[in-house]
Every structure is written in C-alpha cells, then in structure tokens.
Amino acid sequence: MKPQDHAALFKREVLVRLVKAFLTGDLKDNVDRIPVDMRPKDAPSVRCCIYKERAVARSRCLAGMGLSIGDSDDARSLGSYAEEALQRESLQEPVLTVIDIACKGCVPARYVVTEYCQACLARPCAVNCPFGAIDVDKGRSHIDPMKCKSCGKCAEACPYHAITKIVVPCEEACPVHAINKNELGVAEIDPSECTSCGRCMRACPFGAIQSRSQILDVLRKIKEGKKLVAMLAPAIAGQFPVSLGKVAQGLKKLGFYDVIEVAHGADVTTRNEAKELVERLKNGAPFMTTSCCPAYYETVKRHIPELLPYVSSTRTPMHYTAEIVKNKDPEALAVFIGPCMAKKYEGIHDELVDYVLSFEELGALFDGFEIDLNGLEEMDLGPLPSKEGRAYAVTTGVAGAVKVLAEKEGIEVKPVYINGLHPASIRQLKAFVKAGCPGNMVEVMVCEGGCVAGPTVLGNPRTTARDVKTLSEQAPGIDSIKGELSS
C-alpha cells in the first residue's frame, strides 16, 4: 500500500460517516462527534497525538461538506457548518482546499550531497556546475544554497550518484508551480495560477490537500425527490470490481433517476471536433490542440496564452452529455461522476451541469448506503455509445476518435500526443507555436495515461486502461452509429 493510500482511507472514512449521518437525519447534531468517534481516547495515532488526528478529521469533515478550510472558524461547531452546507444551492471556487494542520511543512526542495560522496579528484560536480555553487572541503562536496539554481547538472555528473534531489511532493507534482509554502511553512495554493488538476492532492503523502465535495448537495436533492441523472465518465471501467451495468444499478439504489454513459457526449464531441479540425486545416491552420480536460484549457489561458488560437472550441463530453440529459428532461439534474478535480471546476462554470462527484465519493456513497454491488442485477443502459467514445479515457483516445471521422473527409490527420502535463511538456507546447508542430492535431492529456490516472480514481491506472479497452471493444465504431442519443 502506498503512503497516499492511508490518507485516502482516512478521507474515505470521513465521507462514509458523513453519508451515514445524513441518512439517519442527525448530521447537524452528531457531525461534531465524527472526529472523536474516529479517534477515541485510547486509539493509536499516526501523527503526534490523537488530538491532531481529530483536528485533521474535523478539517476533512469541513471539506467533505463542501466548505473551504481556509475560511473556517475553529470556534464554530461542525453542526453549524452542516446546517450551512444543507442550505446552499451551489458550490463556488476554489475546488481544492489545504488542510493546514495536516501539512508537514516539508523542507525546501533542493539538491544535497549525501554520505556517498568520495571527494574524487576529477570534481565532476564542481566542474559541471554553471553557477559555481560547489566546492570540496573536509572530504565532501558542499553545495552553496545561495548560488544553487537546482539545475541538477551536478547530480547528473556524479559517478557515485552521491548527489540527490530532495523534493516537496505537492510542489513537484504541480505542472504550473501554483503551490508553495507560505510564511508559516504550510502549503498554499495560488488561485490565480492553479488549474484545478488535482495532481498536488494525489501526490501529498499526508493528505493535506482535499477537494470540496458536493456529496451532501446530491444527497439532499435525492431526499427532496429530484430527478438526478448520473453521467458516468468513460474512466469508470475497472473502478469497481463489477460490470458497468451493476455500477449503474447501484446508482439507481442510491436514488438516481437514470444513468447515462458520458461516452455518448464524447461521440458528439468527436463529430463536432472533426468538423472543426477539417475546417481549420482547410483554412490554413498549422495545427489544432484537443483535450477534454478543463485543466488543460486553464493552463493555456493562465500560462500559455499564445496557444489560445490553436485550441479547439468544441465543448467537452461532460457538457454534451448534460445537454442530452436536459433535452430529454429539462427538470432533470445532471450529475457528472468522474476521476478528477478539474471536472469539479468545469461543473461550476457549465450552465448545464448541476453537480460533480468523484469516483472516490461514489465509493463512499456505496459504502454509506451499504450497497453490495456484487449482489445487484445488471441495468440495461440502452443504446451503446461508440467504441471511440468509450476510449476517451486513455491517451490516444480523443485524437484517435477525431481522426476516424476527419479522414473520411479526405484530411490526413497527423496526431501528436502530450501524455501528461508538466513543465517540460508546457515548454514543448510553447515551442509548437514558435517553431512549428510536427503534426496537425495535438492531443493533450493532463494526467499521464489519460483520465484513468486521474487524482480520484480507485483502480490501478494500468489495469483500468485495459478495462477501458475491453469495454470499448464491445461497442460499434463511431462511423456506423446513427445514435438517438448522440446524433
């Protein structure tokens, strides 16, 4: 089990307890007991003491109820916050919140010389340092932190691998350097730089970053008798150890009115984007970029504005699926269920999407309702989407789908794949604008491997990628679908 898994289990337990408290009708009265019940007086503690454990659990309760931890008041009861959460109609930005008390306050990222240094005669570390930051004294190389620019050339040059980089996991994971330490040494997210990709949340071994949940909002609407339609992202394949039909039946037992695959919306995206690509290339555009991830679009807007003219204007599968839901029943509430935080950000700004839940939160709902998915019957999901639409969850899936339809119009599509967004790939995208692109369609996956590797997935990305492929092969090709849903 990875260190992050322990933090995920802790977060999951909080969500399950919140769900159960809602179901028994005593959330406002008993939510303050959750931290104490989770860590009673004689319970072992992973942190320094059970009191810190309880404080972290309290903060997780706040995030689980959809509240921003930074704006909370320790003097207020969780019950009063629960009352506030049960009365709100919408969730506002930001979607990520830092649990300051859980943050370890990691040492600054830097290169250090370890005990394996041999102070060798060649001095390759010092010779290759372009900033003169290394000298040798008392049988060991030393790095001057005031001169070091963390270029890593010393580590590359050392024949003994005696120089290593100390990283801060959340900062290392962020592709746009939006998270840093504040004056107290605690992680802080700059909302003007953050793209809501959630990579920092997944990377933190202390679980100090969490998303604000809409799980109570969804439960309240179900209790009110509203028609909620669950929109399952293509990455759902393999997230639970049962078939897609049983997951859908589980959603019905939770109280959802209907279930639809977001792959149907992906088919609409494919058709629209193929038309857009053909038109752009015929009008002389050198290339077009495509991505279903709002974190990519936010990255371009905030950090690569010169790339904006090359970004597809086609809406995402989530949007088009919500459009299908609303066209079928204008009174229905569209609830996207997927693998990431970026979709929560997109949902706040999409006029057709009412709520967004993660796979983690769906798992907590099943646990809270004590639903055994294995014992359920298969639900018939109706007309199938295309195999290309179901494959959107993995790298090459989006470009592969668009390529099928664009080439039927006589356009040769030369795809280029950005498999994971990080500083190097951002530099690569900038270079496409200045120096030209080797292809004419650039697919950008913010998470390496695609949506199957999103920050809130439950399954192993490699395994679920195979499950996505298996499920997609059970569907027809997009060029053969006339589709009532995706026409």
Coordinates of C-alpha atoms in Angstrom, one line a residue:
M1 CA 0.0 0.0 0.0
K2 CA 1.3 3.4 -1.0
P3 CA 1.6 6.1 1.8
Q4 CA -1.1 8.1 -0.1
D5 CA -3.5 5.1 0.3
H6 CA -3.6 5.5 4.1
A7 CA -4.6 9.2 3.6
A8 CA -7.2 8.1 1.1
L9 CA -8.7 5.6 3.5
F10 CA -8.9 8.3 6.2
K11 CA -10.7 10.6 3.8
R12 CA -13.0 7.8 2.7
E13 CA -14.0 7.0 6.3
V14 CA -14.9 10.7 6.9
L15 CA -17.1 10.7 3.8
V16 CA -18.8 7.5 4.7
R17 CA -19.6 8.7 8.2
L18 CA -21.0 12.0 6.7
V19 CA -23.2 9.9 4.4
K20 CA -24.4 7.7 7.2
A21 CA -25.1 10.7 9.5
F22 CA -27.1 12.3 6.7
L23 CA -29.2 9.1 6.2
T24 CA -30.0 8.9 9.9
G25 CA -31.1 12.5 9.9
D26 CA -28.8 13.6 12.7
L27 CA -26.0 15.2 10.7
K28 CA -26.3 18.6 12.3
D29 CA -26.5 17.2 15.8
N30 CA -23.8 14.5 15.5
V31 CA -21.2 15.7 13.0
D32 CA -19.1 17.1 15.8
R33 CA -18.7 13.5 17.2
I34 CA -17.2 12.2 14.0
P35 CA -13.5 13.2 14.8
V36 CA -13.8 11.8 18.3
D37 CA -15.5 8.6 17.1
M38 CA -12.8 8.1 14.5
R39 CA -10.0 8.6 17.0
P40 CA -11.2 7.7 20.5
K41 CA -9.1 8.3 23.6
D42 CA -7.0 5.1 23.5
A43 CA -6.7 4.8 19.7
P44 CA -3.2 4.6 18.2
S45 CA -2.2 7.7 16.3
V46 CA -0.2 8.1 13.0
R47 CA 0.6 11.7 13.8
C48 CA 2.0 13.1 17.0
C49 CA -1.2 12.6 19.0
I50 CA -4.9 11.8 18.7
Y51 CA -5.8 15.4 19.2
K52 CA -4.0 16.3 16.0
E53 CA -5.7 13.4 14.3
R54 CA -9.1 14.7 15.4
A55 CA -8.2 18.2 14.2
V56 CA -7.4 16.8 10.8
A57 CA -10.6 14.8 10.8
R58 CA -12.5 17.9 11.6
S59 CA -11.0 19.7 8.6
R60 CA -11.8 16.7 6.4
C61 CA -15.4 16.9 7.6
L62 CA -15.5 20.6 6.5
A63 CA -14.1 19.7 3.0
G64 CA -16.5 16.7 2.9
M65 CA -19.4 19.1 3.5
G66 CA -18.1 21.3 0.6
L67 CA -16.6 24.0 2.7
S68 CA -13.2 25.8 2.3
I69 CA -11.0 25.0 5.3
G70 CA -9.1 28.3 5.0
D71 CA -12.3 30.3 5.6
S72 CA -13.4 28.2 8.5
D73 CA -13.5 29.3 12.2
D74 CA -12.3 26.9 14.8
A75 CA -14.7 28.4 17.3
R76 CA -17.7 27.3 15.3
S77 CA -19.2 23.9 15.6
L78 CA -19.3 21.4 12.7
G79 CA -23.0 21.3 13.2
S80 CA -23.4 24.9 12.3
Y81 CA -21.4 24.3 9.2
A82 CA -23.5 21.3 8.4
E83 CA -26.6 23.5 8.6
E84 CA -25.0 25.9 6.2
A85 CA -24.0 23.1 3.8
L86 CA -27.5 21.7 3.7
Q87 CA -29.0 25.1 2.7
R88 CA -26.6 26.1 -0.1
E89 CA -27.7 25.9 -3.7
S90 CA -24.3 25.9 -5.4
L91 CA -20.6 25.4 -4.8
Q92 CA -18.1 28.2 -5.6
E93 CA -14.4 28.2 -6.3
P94 CA -11.8 27.1 -5.4
V95 CA -12.4 23.3 -5.6
L96 CA -9.2 22.5 -3.8
T97 CA -8.6 23.3 -0.1
V98 CA -5.5 22.9 2.1
I99 CA -5.7 21.2 5.5
D100 CA -3.1 23.4 7.1
I101 CA -2.8 21.3 10.3
A102 CA -2.1 18.1 8.2
C103 CA 0.6 19.8 6.2
K104 CA 4.0 18.5 7.2
G105 CA 5.8 21.7 6.2
C106 CA 8.3 19.8 4.1
V107 CA 11.9 21.1 3.8
P108 CA 12.5 23.3 0.7
A109 CA 13.3 21.4 -2.5
R110 CA 17.0 21.3 -3.2
Y111 CA 20.0 19.2 -4.2
V112 CA 22.1 17.8 -1.4
V113 CA 25.3 15.8 -1.2
T114 CA 25.0 12.5 0.6
E115 CA 27.5 10.5 2.6
Y116 CA 28.4 8.5 -0.5
C117 CA 30.5 11.4 -1.8
Q118 CA 34.1 10.4 -2.3
A119 CA 35.5 13.9 -2.9
C120 CA 37.1 12.5 -6.0
L121 CA 40.0 14.1 -7.8
A122 CA 38.1 14.8 -11.0
R123 CA 35.5 17.0 -9.2
P124 CA 32.8 16.5 -11.9
C125 CA 30.1 18.0 -9.7
A126 CA 32.0 21.3 -9.3
V127 CA 33.3 21.3 -12.9
N128 CA 29.8 20.9 -14.4
C129 CA 28.1 23.4 -12.1
P130 CA 27.4 26.5 -14.2
F131 CA 26.9 28.7 -11.1
G132 CA 30.0 27.9 -9.1
A133 CA 27.9 26.6 -6.3
I134 CA 30.0 23.6 -5.3
D135 CA 33.3 23.3 -3.5
V136 CA 35.0 20.5 -1.8
D137 CA 36.0 20.7 1.9
K138 CA 36.9 18.1 4.5
G139 CA 36.4 15.2 2.2
R140 CA 33.0 16.1 1.0
S141 CA 31.5 18.3 -1.7
H142 CA 29.3 21.1 -0.5
I143 CA 26.5 23.0 -2.3
D144 CA 26.0 26.6 -1.5
P145 CA 22.2 27.1 -1.4
M146 CA 22.6 30.8 -2.2
K147 CA 24.2 30.1 -5.5
C148 CA 22.5 26.8 -6.5
K149 CA 19.7 27.1 -9.1
S150 CA 18.7 23.4 -8.9
C151 CA 19.6 22.7 -12.4
G152 CA 20.7 19.2 -11.5
K153 CA 23.9 19.1 -13.6
C154 CA 25.9 18.1 -10.5
A155 CA 23.7 15.1 -9.9
E156 CA 24.0 14.0 -13.5
A157 CA 27.7 14.3 -13.4
C158 CA 28.5 12.5 -10.2
P159 CA 29.8 9.0 -10.9
Y160 CA 28.8 7.8 -7.5
H161 CA 25.2 9.1 -7.6
A162 CA 26.1 10.8 -4.4
I163 CA 24.0 13.9 -5.1
T164 CA 20.3 13.7 -4.8
K165 CA 17.3 16.0 -5.0
I166 CA 15.0 16.5 -2.1
V167 CA 11.6 17.2 -3.4
V168 CA 8.4 18.5 -2.0
P169 CA 5.8 16.1 -3.4
C170 CA 2.9 18.6 -3.9
E171 CA 5.2 21.2 -5.5
E172 CA 6.9 18.6 -7.7
A173 CA 3.6 17.3 -8.9
C174 CA 2.2 20.7 -9.9
P175 CA 2.9 21.4 -13.6
V176 CA 2.4 25.2 -13.3
H177 CA 4.1 25.9 -9.9
A178 CA 0.9 27.0 -8.3
I179 CA 1.6 25.6 -4.9
N180 CA 4.3 26.9 -2.5
K181 CA 4.8 27.4 1.2
N182 CA 3.6 30.5 3.0
E183 CA 5.4 32.4 5.7
L184 CA 4.5 29.6 8.2
G185 CA 5.9 26.9 6.0
V186 CA 2.5 25.5 5.2
A187 CA 1.4 24.6 1.6
E188 CA -0.6 27.4 -0.1
I189 CA -2.3 27.3 -3.5
D190 CA -2.3 30.4 -5.6
P191 CA -5.8 30.5 -7.1
S192 CA -4.6 32.8 -10.0
E193 CA -2.1 30.1 -11.1
C194 CA -3.9 26.9 -10.1
T195 CA -5.6 24.9 -12.9
S196 CA -7.5 22.6 -10.5
C197 CA -5.8 19.5 -12.0
G198 CA -5.6 17.9 -8.5
R199 CA -2.1 16.5 -9.0
C200 CA -0.9 18.0 -5.8
M201 CA -3.8 16.4 -3.9
R202 CA -2.8 13.0 -5.1
A203 CA 0.9 13.5 -4.5
C204 CA 0.8 14.7 -0.9
P205 CA 1.7 11.7 1.4
F206 CA 0.0 13.5 4.3
G207 CA -3.4 14.0 2.6
A208 CA -3.1 17.7 3.3
I209 CA -4.9 18.8 0.2
Q210 CA -8.5 17.8 -0.4
S211 CA -11.3 18.8 -2.8
R212 CA -14.5 20.3 -1.6
S213 CA -17.3 17.8 -2.0
Q214 CA -20.8 18.1 -3.3
I215 CA -21.9 14.8 -1.8
L216 CA -24.3 16.4 0.6
D217 CA -25.8 18.5 -2.1
V218 CA -26.5 15.4 -4.2
L219 CA -28.0 13.5 -1.1
R220 CA -30.2 16.5 -0.3
K221 CA -31.6 16.6 -3.8
I222 CA -32.3 12.9 -3.8
K223 CA -34.1 13.3 -0.5
E224 CA -36.2 16.1 -2.0
G225 CA -37.3 13.7 -4.7
K226 CA -35.5 15.5 -7.6
K227 CA -34.7 13.5 -10.8
L228 CA -30.9 13.1 -10.7
V229 CA -29.2 11.6 -13.7
A230 CA -25.8 10.1 -13.2
M231 CA -23.3 10.7 -16.0
L232 CA -20.6 8.1 -15.8
A233 CA -17.2 9.2 -17.3
P234 CA -15.5 6.6 -19.6
A235 CA -12.8 6.0 -16.9
I236 CA -15.5 4.3 -14.8
A237 CA -14.4 1.0 -16.4
G238 CA -12.5 -1.0 -13.8
Q239 CA -13.1 1.4 -10.9
F240 CA -15.3 -1.1 -9.1
P241 CA -14.9 -4.9 -9.3
V242 CA -18.2 -5.4 -11.1
S243 CA -19.6 -4.7 -14.5
L244 CA -20.8 -1.3 -15.7
G245 CA -24.4 -2.5 -15.6
K246 CA -24.1 -3.3 -11.9
V247 CA -22.5 0.1 -11.1
A248 CA -25.4 1.7 -12.8
Q249 CA -27.9 -0.4 -10.8
G250 CA -26.1 0.6 -7.7
L251 CA -26.7 4.3 -8.6
K252 CA -30.3 3.5 -9.0
K253 CA -30.4 2.1 -5.5
L254 CA -28.8 5.3 -4.3
G255 CA -31.8 7.2 -5.6
F256 CA -30.6 8.3 -9.0
Y257 CA -33.4 8.5 -11.6
D258 CA -31.3 7.4 -14.5
V259 CA -27.8 6.7 -15.7
I260 CA -26.0 7.6 -18.9
E261 CA -22.5 7.0 -20.2
V262 CA -20.5 10.2 -20.9
A263 CA -19.2 8.3 -23.9
H264 CA -22.4 9.4 -25.7
G265 CA -21.4 13.0 -25.1
A266 CA -17.9 12.0 -26.3
D267 CA -19.5 11.0 -29.6
V268 CA -20.9 14.5 -30.0
T269 CA -17.5 16.0 -29.2
T270 CA -15.9 13.7 -31.8
R271 CA -18.3 14.8 -34.5
N272 CA -18.0 18.5 -33.7
E273 CA -14.3 18.4 -33.3
A274 CA -13.7 16.5 -36.5
K275 CA -15.7 19.2 -38.4
E276 CA -13.7 21.9 -36.7
L277 CA -10.4 20.3 -37.4
V278 CA -11.2 19.8 -41.1
E279 CA -12.4 23.4 -41.4
R280 CA -9.3 24.8 -39.6
L281 CA -6.8 22.8 -41.7
K282 CA -8.6 23.8 -44.9
N283 CA -8.3 27.4 -43.9
G284 CA -4.6 27.1 -43.4
A285 CA -4.2 26.5 -39.7
P286 CA -0.9 24.6 -39.0
F287 CA -2.4 22.5 -36.2
M288 CA -5.2 22.3 -33.5
T289 CA -5.0 21.1 -30.0
T290 CA -7.6 19.0 -28.3
S291 CA -8.3 17.9 -24.8
C292 CA -11.4 17.0 -22.7
C293 CA -9.7 18.3 -19.6
P294 CA -10.5 21.8 -18.3
A295 CA -7.1 21.8 -16.5
Y296 CA -5.5 22.0 -20.0
Y297 CA -7.7 24.9 -21.0
E298 CA -6.9 26.7 -17.8
T299 CA -3.2 26.0 -18.3
V300 CA -3.4 27.6 -21.7
K301 CA -5.4 30.7 -20.5
R302 CA -3.2 31.3 -17.5
H303 CA 0.2 30.1 -18.6
I304 CA 0.4 29.7 -22.4
P305 CA -1.9 32.4 -23.8
E306 CA 0.0 32.4 -27.2
L307 CA -1.5 28.9 -27.7
L308 CA -5.1 30.1 -27.5
P309 CA -5.7 30.4 -31.2
Y310 CA -4.8 26.8 -31.7
V311 CA -7.2 25.4 -29.0
S312 CA -10.3 23.6 -30.2
S313 CA -13.5 25.4 -29.3
T314 CA -15.6 22.2 -29.2
R315 CA -17.2 21.6 -25.8
T316 CA -16.3 18.6 -23.6
P317 CA -18.2 15.2 -23.4
M318 CA -19.4 16.2 -20.0
H319 CA -21.2 19.3 -21.4
Y320 CA -22.7 17.4 -24.3
T321 CA -23.9 14.6 -22.1
A322 CA -25.6 17.1 -19.8
E323 CA -27.2 18.6 -22.9
I324 CA -28.6 15.2 -23.8
V325 CA -29.9 14.8 -20.3
K326 CA -31.6 18.3 -20.3
N327 CA -33.0 17.8 -23.8
K328 CA -34.6 14.5 -22.6
D329 CA -36.0 16.1 -19.4
P330 CA -35.4 19.8 -18.6
E331 CA -36.3 19.2 -15.0
A332 CA -33.5 16.6 -14.5
L333 CA -30.4 17.4 -12.6
A334 CA -27.2 16.3 -14.4
V335 CA -24.6 14.8 -12.0
F336 CA -21.2 14.0 -13.6
I337 CA -19.2 11.2 -11.9
G338 CA -15.6 11.1 -12.8
P339 CA -11.9 10.7 -11.9
C340 CA -10.7 14.3 -11.2
M341 CA -10.9 17.7 -9.7
A342 CA -10.8 19.6 -12.9
K343 CA -14.3 18.5 -13.8
K344 CA -15.5 20.0 -10.5
Y345 CA -14.1 23.3 -11.7
E346 CA -15.7 22.8 -15.1
G347 CA -19.0 21.9 -13.5
I348 CA -19.1 25.2 -11.5
H349 CA -18.8 27.1 -14.8
D350 CA -21.0 24.9 -17.0
E351 CA -24.6 26.0 -17.1
L352 CA -25.9 22.5 -17.9
V353 CA -24.0 20.6 -15.2
D354 CA -25.6 20.6 -11.7
Y355 CA -23.2 18.6 -9.6
V356 CA -19.9 16.7 -9.9
L357 CA -18.8 13.8 -7.8
S358 CA -15.6 11.8 -7.9
F359 CA -15.1 8.1 -8.1
E360 CA -13.9 8.3 -4.5
E361 CA -17.1 10.0 -3.4
L362 CA -19.2 7.4 -5.4
G363 CA -17.4 4.7 -3.5
A364 CA -18.2 6.4 -0.2
L365 CA -21.8 6.6 -1.2
F366 CA -22.0 2.9 -1.9
D367 CA -20.3 2.2 1.5
G368 CA -22.5 4.6 3.4
F369 CA -25.7 3.1 1.9
E370 CA -24.2 -0.4 2.5
I371 CA -24.8 -1.4 -1.1
D372 CA -23.2 -4.7 -2.2
L373 CA -22.6 -4.2 -5.9
N374 CA -21.9 -7.9 -6.5
G375 CA -25.4 -8.8 -5.5
L376 CA -27.1 -6.5 -7.9
E377 CA -28.7 -7.3 -11.3
E378 CA -27.4 -5.7 -14.4
M379 CA -29.0 -2.5 -15.5
D380 CA -29.7 -2.1 -19.2
L381 CA -28.1 1.2 -20.2
G382 CA -29.9 1.4 -23.5
P383 CA -28.3 2.2 -26.9
L384 CA -24.5 1.9 -26.9
P385 CA -22.1 4.7 -27.5
S386 CA -19.2 4.2 -29.9
K387 CA -16.1 2.3 -29.0
E388 CA -14.1 5.5 -29.8
G389 CA -16.3 7.4 -27.2
R390 CA -15.6 4.9 -24.6
A391 CA -11.9 5.1 -25.3
Y392 CA -11.7 8.8 -24.5
A393 CA -10.4 7.9 -21.0
V394 CA -6.9 6.8 -22.3
T395 CA -4.1 8.5 -24.1
T396 CA -4.6 8.5 -27.9
G397 CA -8.4 8.0 -27.4
V398 CA -9.5 11.5 -28.2
A399 CA -7.3 12.1 -31.2
G400 CA -8.0 8.5 -32.4
A401 CA -11.7 9.2 -32.5
V402 CA -11.4 12.5 -34.3
K403 CA -9.0 11.0 -36.8
V404 CA -11.6 8.4 -37.9
L405 CA -14.2 11.0 -38.9
A406 CA -11.8 13.7 -40.2
E407 CA -10.1 11.3 -42.6
K408 CA -13.4 10.4 -44.0
E409 CA -13.5 14.0 -45.2
G410 CA -10.2 13.5 -47.1
I411 CA -8.0 15.1 -44.4
E412 CA -4.8 13.3 -43.4
V413 CA -4.6 13.6 -39.6
K414 CA -1.1 13.5 -38.1
P415 CA -1.6 13.3 -34.3
V416 CA 0.9 14.4 -31.7
Y417 CA 0.4 13.2 -28.1
I418 CA 1.2 15.2 -24.9
N419 CA 0.9 12.3 -22.4
G420 CA 0.9 14.2 -19.1
L421 CA 1.2 17.9 -18.4
H422 CA 4.4 19.0 -16.7
P423 CA 6.9 21.9 -17.1
A424 CA 8.7 20.1 -20.0
S425 CA 5.5 19.4 -21.9
I426 CA 4.4 23.0 -21.4
R427 CA 7.7 24.1 -22.9
Q428 CA 7.0 21.7 -25.8
L429 CA 3.6 23.3 -26.4
K430 CA 5.1 26.8 -26.4
A431 CA 7.7 25.5 -28.9
F432 CA 4.9 24.4 -31.3
V433 CA 3.7 28.0 -31.6
K434 CA 7.2 29.4 -32.2
A435 CA 8.9 26.7 -34.2
G436 CA 6.1 24.7 -35.6
C437 CA 4.4 21.4 -34.8
P438 CA 5.4 18.0 -36.2
G439 CA 1.7 17.1 -36.6
N440 CA -1.6 18.8 -37.3
M441 CA -3.6 17.6 -34.2
V442 CA -2.2 17.7 -30.7
E443 CA -4.0 15.6 -28.1
V444 CA -3.2 16.8 -24.5
M445 CA -3.8 14.5 -21.5
V446 CA -3.1 16.3 -18.3
C447 CA -2.7 13.0 -16.4
E448 CA -0.2 10.6 -17.8
G449 CA -2.0 7.7 -19.4
G450 CA -5.3 9.7 -19.6
C451 CA -8.3 10.1 -17.3
V452 CA -7.8 6.6 -15.9
A453 CA -4.9 8.1 -14.0
G454 CA -6.9 11.0 -12.5
P455 CA -6.4 12.1 -8.9
T456 CA -9.6 10.4 -7.5
V457 CA -9.5 7.1 -9.3
L458 CA -10.0 3.9 -7.3
G459 CA -8.4 1.4 -9.6
N460 CA -4.8 0.9 -10.8
P461 CA -4.4 3.0 -14.0
R462 CA -2.7 0.3 -16.0
T463 CA -5.4 -2.2 -15.1
T464 CA -8.3 0.2 -15.7
A465 CA -6.8 1.2 -19.1
R466 CA -7.1 -2.5 -20.1
D467 CA -10.7 -2.5 -18.8
V468 CA -11.5 0.6 -20.8
K469 CA -10.1 -1.1 -23.9
T470 CA -12.2 -4.2 -23.2
L471 CA -15.4 -2.2 -22.7
S472 CA -14.8 -0.1 -25.8
E473 CA -14.3 -3.2 -28.0
Q474 CA -17.9 -4.2 -27.1
A475 CA -19.3 -1.1 -28.8
P476 CA -19.7 -0.3 -32.5
G477 CA -17.4 2.2 -34.4
I478 CA -18.5 5.8 -34.4
D479 CA -18.7 5.9 -38.2
S480 CA -21.5 3.3 -38.0
I481 CA -23.6 5.0 -35.3
K482 CA -26.7 7.0 -36.2
G483 CA -27.5 7.3 -32.5
E484 CA -30.6 8.7 -31.0
L485 CA -28.6 10.0 -28.0
S486 CA -25.5 11.2 -29.8
S487 CA -26.9 12.5 -33.1

